[in-house]
PDB file of C-alpha atoms in Angstrom:
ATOM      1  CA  UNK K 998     130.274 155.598   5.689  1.00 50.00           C
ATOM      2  CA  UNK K 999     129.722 152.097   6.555  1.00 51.00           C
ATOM      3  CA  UNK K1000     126.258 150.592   7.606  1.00 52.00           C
ATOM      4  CA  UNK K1001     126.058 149.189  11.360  1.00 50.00           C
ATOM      5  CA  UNK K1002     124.746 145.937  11.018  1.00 50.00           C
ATOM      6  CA  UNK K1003     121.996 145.435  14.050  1.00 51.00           C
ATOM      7  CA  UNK K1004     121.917 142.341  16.240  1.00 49.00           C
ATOM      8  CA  UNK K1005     118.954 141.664  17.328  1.00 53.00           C
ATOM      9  CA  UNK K1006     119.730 138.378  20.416  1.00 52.00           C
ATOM     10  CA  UNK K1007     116.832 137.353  22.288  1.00 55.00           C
ATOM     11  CA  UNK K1008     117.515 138.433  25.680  1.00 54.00           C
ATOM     12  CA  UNK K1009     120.011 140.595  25.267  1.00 52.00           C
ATOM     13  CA  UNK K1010     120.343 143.824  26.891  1.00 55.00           C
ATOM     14  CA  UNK K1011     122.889 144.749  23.887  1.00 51.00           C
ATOM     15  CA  UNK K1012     121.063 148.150  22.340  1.00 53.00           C
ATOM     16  CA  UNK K1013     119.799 147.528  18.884  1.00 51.00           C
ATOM     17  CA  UNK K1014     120.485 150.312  16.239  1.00 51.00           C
ATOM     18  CA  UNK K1015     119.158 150.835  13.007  1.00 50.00           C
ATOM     19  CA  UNK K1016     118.438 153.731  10.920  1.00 50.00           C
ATOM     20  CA  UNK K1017     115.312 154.688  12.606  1.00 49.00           C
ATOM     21  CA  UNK K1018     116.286 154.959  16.604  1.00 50.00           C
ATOM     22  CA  UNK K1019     119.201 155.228  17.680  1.00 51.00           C
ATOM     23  CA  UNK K1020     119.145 153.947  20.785  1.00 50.00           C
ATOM     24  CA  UNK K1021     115.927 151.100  20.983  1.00 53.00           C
ATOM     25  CA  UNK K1022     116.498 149.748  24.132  1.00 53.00           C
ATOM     26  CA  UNK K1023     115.693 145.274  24.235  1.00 50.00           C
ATOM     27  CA  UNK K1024     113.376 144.721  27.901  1.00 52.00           C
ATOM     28  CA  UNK K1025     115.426 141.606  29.393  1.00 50.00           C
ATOM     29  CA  UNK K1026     113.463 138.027  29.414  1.00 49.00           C
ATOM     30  CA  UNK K1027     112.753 136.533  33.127  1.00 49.00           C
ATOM     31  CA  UNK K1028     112.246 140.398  34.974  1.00 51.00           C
ATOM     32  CA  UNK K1029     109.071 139.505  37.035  1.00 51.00           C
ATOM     33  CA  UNK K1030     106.186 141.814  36.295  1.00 52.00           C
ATOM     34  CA  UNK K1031     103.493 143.397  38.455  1.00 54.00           C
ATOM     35  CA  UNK K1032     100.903 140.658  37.625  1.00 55.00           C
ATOM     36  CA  UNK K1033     103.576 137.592  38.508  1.00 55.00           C
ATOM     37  CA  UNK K1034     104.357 138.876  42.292  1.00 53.00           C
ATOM     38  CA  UNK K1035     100.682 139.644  42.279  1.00 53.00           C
ATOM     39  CA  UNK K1036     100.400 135.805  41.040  1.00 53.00           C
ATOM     40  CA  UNK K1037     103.246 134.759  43.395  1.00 57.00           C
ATOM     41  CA  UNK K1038     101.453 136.268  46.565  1.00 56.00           C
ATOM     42  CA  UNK K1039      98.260 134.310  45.851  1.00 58.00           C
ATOM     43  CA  UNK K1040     100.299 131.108  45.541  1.00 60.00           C
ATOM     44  CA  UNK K1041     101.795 131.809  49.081  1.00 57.00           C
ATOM     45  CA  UNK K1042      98.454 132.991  50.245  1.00 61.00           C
ATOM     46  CA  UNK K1043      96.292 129.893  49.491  1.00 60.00           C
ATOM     47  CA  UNK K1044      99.333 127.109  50.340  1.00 59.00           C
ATOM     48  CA  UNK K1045      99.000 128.410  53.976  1.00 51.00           C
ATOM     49  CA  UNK K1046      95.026 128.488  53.734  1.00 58.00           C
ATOM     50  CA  UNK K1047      95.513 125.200  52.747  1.00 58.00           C
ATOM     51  CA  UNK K1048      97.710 124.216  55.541  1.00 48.00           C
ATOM     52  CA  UNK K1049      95.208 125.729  58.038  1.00 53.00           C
ATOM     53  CA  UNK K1050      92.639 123.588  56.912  1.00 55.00           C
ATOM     54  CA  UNK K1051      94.374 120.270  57.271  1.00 50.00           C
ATOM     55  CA  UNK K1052      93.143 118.207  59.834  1.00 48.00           C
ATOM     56  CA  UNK K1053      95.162 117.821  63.427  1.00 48.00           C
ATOM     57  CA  UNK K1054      97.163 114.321  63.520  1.00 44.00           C
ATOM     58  CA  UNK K1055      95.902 111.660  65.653  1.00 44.00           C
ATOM     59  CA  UNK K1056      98.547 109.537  67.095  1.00 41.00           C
ATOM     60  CA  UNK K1057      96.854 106.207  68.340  1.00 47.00           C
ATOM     61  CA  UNK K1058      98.351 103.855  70.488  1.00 43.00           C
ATOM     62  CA  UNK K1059     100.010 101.113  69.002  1.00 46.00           C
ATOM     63  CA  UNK K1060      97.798  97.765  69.535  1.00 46.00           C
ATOM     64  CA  UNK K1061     100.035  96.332  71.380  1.00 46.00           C
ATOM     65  CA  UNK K1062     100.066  98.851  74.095  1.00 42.00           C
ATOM     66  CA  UNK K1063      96.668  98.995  74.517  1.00 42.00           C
ATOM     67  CA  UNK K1064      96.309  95.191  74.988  1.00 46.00           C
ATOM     68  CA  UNK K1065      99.047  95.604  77.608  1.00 46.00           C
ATOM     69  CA  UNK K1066      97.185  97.966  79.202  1.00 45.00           C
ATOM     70  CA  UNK K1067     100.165 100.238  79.047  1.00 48.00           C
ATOM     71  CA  UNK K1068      99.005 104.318  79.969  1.00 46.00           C
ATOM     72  CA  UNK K1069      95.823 102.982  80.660  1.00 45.00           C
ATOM     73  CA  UNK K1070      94.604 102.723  84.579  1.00 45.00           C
ATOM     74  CA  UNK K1071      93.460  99.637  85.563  1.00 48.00           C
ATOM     75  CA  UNK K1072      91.537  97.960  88.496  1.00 47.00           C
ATOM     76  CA  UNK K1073      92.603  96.061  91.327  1.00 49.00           C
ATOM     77  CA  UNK K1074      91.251  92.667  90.647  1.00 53.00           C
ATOM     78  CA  UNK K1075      91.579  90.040  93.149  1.00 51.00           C
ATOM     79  CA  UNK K1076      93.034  86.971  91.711  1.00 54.00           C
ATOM     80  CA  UNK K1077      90.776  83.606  91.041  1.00 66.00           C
ATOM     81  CA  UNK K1078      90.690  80.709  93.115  1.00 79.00           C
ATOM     82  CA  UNK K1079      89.217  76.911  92.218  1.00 82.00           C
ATOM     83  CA  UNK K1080      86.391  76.057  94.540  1.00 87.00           C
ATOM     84  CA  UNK K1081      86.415  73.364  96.969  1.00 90.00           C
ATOM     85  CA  UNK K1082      83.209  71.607  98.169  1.00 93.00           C
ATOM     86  CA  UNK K1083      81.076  71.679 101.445  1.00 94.00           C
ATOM     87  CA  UNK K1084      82.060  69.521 103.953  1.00 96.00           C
ATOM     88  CA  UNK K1085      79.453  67.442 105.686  1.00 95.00           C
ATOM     89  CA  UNK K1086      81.056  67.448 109.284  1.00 96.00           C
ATOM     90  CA  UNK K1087      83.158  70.542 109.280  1.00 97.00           C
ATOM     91  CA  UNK K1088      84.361  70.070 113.501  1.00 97.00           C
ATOM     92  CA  UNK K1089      85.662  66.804 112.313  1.00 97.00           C
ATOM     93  CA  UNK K1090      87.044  67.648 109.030  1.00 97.00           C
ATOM     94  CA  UNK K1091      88.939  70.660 111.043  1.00 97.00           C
ATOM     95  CA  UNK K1092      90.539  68.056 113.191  1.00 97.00           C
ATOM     96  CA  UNK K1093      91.533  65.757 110.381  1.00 97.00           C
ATOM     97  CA  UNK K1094      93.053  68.661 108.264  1.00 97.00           C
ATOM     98  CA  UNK K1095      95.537  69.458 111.443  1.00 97.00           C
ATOM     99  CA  UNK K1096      96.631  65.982 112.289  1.00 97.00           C
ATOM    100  CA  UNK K1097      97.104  65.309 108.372  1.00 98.00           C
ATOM    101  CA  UNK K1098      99.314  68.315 108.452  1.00 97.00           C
ATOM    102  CA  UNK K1099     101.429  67.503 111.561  1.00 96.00           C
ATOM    103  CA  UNK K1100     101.931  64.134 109.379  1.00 96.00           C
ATOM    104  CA  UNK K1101     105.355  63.163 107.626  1.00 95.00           C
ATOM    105  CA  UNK K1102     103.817  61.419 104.126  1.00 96.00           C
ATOM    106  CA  UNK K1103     103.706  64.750 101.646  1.00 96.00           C
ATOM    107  CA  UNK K1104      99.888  62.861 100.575  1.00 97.00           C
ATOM    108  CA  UNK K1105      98.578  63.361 103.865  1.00 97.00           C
ATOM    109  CA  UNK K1106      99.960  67.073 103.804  1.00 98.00           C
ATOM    110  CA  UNK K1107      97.948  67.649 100.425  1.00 97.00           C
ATOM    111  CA  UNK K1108      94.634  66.670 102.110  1.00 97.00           C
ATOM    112  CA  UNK K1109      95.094  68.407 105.338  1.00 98.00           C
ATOM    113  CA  UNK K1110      95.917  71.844 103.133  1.00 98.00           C
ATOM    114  CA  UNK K1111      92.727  71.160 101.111  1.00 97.00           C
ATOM    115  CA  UNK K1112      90.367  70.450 104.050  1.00 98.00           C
ATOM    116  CA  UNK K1113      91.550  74.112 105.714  1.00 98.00           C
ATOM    117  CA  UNK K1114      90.905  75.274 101.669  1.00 97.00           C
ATOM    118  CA  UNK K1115      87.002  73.963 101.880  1.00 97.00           C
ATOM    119  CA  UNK K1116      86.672  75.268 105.789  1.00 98.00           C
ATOM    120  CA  UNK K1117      88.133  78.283 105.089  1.00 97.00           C
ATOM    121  CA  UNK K1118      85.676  78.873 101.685  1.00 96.00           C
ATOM    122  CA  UNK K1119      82.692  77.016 102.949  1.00 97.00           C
ATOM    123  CA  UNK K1120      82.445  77.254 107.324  1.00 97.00           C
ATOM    124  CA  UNK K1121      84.416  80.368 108.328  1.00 96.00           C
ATOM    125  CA  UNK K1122      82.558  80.096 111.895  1.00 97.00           C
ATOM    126  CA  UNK K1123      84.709  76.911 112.956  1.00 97.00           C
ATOM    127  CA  UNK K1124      87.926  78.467 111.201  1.00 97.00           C
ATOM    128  CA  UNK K1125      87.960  81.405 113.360  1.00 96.00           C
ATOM    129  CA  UNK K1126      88.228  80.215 116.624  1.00 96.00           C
ATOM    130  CA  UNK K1127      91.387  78.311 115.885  1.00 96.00           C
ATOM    131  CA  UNK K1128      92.590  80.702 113.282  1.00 96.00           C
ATOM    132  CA  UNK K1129      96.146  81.289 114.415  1.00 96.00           C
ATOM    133  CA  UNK K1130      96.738  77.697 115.090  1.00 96.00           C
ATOM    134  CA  UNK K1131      95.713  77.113 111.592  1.00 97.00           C
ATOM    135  CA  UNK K1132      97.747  79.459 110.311  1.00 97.00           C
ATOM    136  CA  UNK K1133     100.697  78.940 111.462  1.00 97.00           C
ATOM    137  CA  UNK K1134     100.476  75.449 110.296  1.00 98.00           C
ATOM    138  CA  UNK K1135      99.854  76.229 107.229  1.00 98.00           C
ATOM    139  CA  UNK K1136     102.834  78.782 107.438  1.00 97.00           C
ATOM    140  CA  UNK K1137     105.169  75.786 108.514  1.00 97.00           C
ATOM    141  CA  UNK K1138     104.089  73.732 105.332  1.00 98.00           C
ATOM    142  CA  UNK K1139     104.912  76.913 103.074  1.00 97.00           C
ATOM    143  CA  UNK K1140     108.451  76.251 103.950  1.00 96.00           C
ATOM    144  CA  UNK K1141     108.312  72.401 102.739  1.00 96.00           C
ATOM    145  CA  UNK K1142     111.083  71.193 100.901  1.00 94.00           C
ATOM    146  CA  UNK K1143     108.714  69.162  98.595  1.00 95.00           C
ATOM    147  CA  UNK K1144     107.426  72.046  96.195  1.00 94.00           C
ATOM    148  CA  UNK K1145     104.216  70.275  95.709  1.00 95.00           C
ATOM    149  CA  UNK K1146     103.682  70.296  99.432  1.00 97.00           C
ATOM    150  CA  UNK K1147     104.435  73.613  99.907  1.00 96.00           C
ATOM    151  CA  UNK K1148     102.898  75.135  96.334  1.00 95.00           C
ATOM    152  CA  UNK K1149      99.824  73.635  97.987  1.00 96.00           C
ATOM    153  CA  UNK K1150     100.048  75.565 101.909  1.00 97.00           C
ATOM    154  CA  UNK K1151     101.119  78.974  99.323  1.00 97.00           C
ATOM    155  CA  UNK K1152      97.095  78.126  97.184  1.00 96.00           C
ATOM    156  CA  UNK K1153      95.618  77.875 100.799  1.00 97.00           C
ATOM    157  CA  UNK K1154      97.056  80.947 102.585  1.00 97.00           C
ATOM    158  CA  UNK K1155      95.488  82.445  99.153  1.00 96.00           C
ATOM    159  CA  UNK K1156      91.834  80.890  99.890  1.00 96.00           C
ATOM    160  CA  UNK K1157      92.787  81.798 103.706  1.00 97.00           C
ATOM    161  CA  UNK K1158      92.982  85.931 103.080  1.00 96.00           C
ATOM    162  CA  UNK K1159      90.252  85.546  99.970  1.00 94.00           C
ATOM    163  CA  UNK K1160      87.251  84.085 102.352  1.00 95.00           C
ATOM    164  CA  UNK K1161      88.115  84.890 106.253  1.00 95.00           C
ATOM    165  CA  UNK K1162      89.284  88.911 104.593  1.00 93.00           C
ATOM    166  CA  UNK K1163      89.732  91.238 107.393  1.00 93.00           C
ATOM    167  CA  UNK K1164      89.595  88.337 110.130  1.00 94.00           C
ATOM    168  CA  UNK K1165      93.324  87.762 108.901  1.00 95.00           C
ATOM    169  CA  UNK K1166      94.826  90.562 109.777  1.00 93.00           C
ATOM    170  CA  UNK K1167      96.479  89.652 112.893  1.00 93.00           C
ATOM    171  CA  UNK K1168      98.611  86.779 110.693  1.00 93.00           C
ATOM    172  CA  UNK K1169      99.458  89.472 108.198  1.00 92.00           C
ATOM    173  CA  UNK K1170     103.314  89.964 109.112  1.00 91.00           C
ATOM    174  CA  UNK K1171     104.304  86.402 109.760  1.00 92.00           C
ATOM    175  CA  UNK K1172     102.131  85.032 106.352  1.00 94.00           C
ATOM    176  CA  UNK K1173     104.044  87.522 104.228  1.00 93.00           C
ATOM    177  CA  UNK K1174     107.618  87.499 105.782  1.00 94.00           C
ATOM    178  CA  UNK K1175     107.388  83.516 104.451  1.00 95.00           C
ATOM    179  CA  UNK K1176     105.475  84.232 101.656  1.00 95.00           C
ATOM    180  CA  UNK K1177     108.602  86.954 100.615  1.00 93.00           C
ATOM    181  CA  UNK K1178     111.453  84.763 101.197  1.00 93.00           C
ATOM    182  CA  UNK K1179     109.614  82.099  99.061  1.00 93.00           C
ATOM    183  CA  UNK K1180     109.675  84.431  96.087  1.00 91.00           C
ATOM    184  CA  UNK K1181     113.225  84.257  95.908  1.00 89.00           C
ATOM    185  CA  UNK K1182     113.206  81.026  94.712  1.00 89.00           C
ATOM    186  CA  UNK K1183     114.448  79.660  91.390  1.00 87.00           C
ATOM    187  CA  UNK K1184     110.856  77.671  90.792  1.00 88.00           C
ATOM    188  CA  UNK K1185     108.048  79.382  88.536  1.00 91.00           C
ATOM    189  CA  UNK K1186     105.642  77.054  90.400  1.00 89.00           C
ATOM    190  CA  UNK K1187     106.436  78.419  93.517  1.00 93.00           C
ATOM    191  CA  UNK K1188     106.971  81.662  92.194  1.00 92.00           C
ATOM    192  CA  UNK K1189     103.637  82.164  90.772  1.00 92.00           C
ATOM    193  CA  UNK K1190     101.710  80.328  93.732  1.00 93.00           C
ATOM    194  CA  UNK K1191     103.379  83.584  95.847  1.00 94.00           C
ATOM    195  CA  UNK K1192     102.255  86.057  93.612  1.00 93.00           C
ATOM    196  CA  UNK K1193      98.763  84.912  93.871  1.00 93.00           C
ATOM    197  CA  UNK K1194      98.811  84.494  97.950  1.00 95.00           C
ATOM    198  CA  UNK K1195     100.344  88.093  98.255  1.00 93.00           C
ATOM    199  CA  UNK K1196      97.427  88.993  95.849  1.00 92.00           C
ATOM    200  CA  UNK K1197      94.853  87.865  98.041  1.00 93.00           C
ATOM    201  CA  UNK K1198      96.799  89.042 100.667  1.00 93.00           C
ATOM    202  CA  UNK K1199      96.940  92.840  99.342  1.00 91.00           C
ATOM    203  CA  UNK K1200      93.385  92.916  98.093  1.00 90.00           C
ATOM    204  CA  UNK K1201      91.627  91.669 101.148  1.00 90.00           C
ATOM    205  CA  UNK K1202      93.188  92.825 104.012  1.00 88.00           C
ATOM    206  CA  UNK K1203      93.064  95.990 105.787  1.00 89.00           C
ATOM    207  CA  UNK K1204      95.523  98.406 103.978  1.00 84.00           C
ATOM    208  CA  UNK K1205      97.135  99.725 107.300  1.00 74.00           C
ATOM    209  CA  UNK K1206      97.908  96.672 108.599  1.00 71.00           C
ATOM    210  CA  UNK K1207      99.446  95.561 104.808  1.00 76.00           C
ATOM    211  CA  UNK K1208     101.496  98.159 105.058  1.00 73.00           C
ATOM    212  CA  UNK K1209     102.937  97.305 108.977  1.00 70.00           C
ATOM    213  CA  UNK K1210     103.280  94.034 107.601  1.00 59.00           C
TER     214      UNK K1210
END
């Protein structure tokens, strides 16, 4: 009788025979064992213990967005006004300011809109009594075709609701019905001269009547 030769492959699950066993059965290469999975588990185990300890992400605002103040509350700040002096005779100077503005030269206009500015900052008391004339003065140079002229009577309706406050309530409606249809206009001059009246306008004033108006 012929001899079986025996192969004897790595890996294989062919049985080997020989003259001692018949059968010898080859354990296939790659069958996970007891101690891998137990191996394998641990691996799992301490990956999410890892995970667990990780620090929580911090997502900052972009540097940008906090310069623009942009989630961030801010407060109402009244916007600034330049300073005009004392006047030495303030009856007088009140006088002046209204004849300059009933005036036709655009010059004259300028210095009758800065003498109500220094009244208005400096003696409130001899504003007051005339207020509405005033105003409504200064209301009619608003709407003056010369945007120098009118930029001007916008800066002193500004320094009007900034120093007499409350006291101009009662112009309220007709000041900001002209000081609205001037920020339709085409002119960043103008335009930003309105945005710092209604400002004023917002901050100082009584809130009820802001709203009426």
């Amino acid at each position: 009788m012929n001899k079986l030769t025996a192969y004897n492959s790595p890996g294989s699950r062919i049985p080997v025979l020989d003259r001692q066993r018949n059968l010898r059965p080859v354990q296939a290469v790659g069958q996970p064992t007891n101690n891998m999975a137990a191996h394998s588990k641990e691996d799992k185990e301490g990956q999410v213990e890892r995970v667990r300890r990780k620090k929580p992400i911090t997502i900052r605002a972009a540097p940008q967005a906090v310069g623009k103040g942009q989630g961030v509350e801010q407060p109402l700040v009244p916007p600034s006004l330049t300073s005009e002096d004392p006047l030495n005779r303030p009856e007088e100077a009140l006088g002046q300011a209204l004849c300059f503005l009933q005036d036709e030269e655009w010059e004259r206009k300028t210095e009758g809109l800065r003498l109500v500015r220094a009244l208005a900052e400096h003696h409130a008391d001899v504003v007051l009594p005339e207020l509405h004339y005033i105003t409504t003065a200064v209301i009619a140079e608003v709407k003056n075709l010369r945007s120098i002229v009118s930029r001007g009577a916008i800066t002193t309706m500004a320094h009007l609701f900034t120093h007499l406050q409350r006291q101009m309530d009662s112009e309220v409606e007709g000041a900001a019905r002209t000081l609205l249809h001037k920020a339709g206009e085409t002119s960043l001059f103008i335009r930003q001269g309105v945005g710092l009246a209604l400002g004023t306008l917002v901050h100082h004033c009584s809130p009820g009547r802001v709203l009426q108006g």
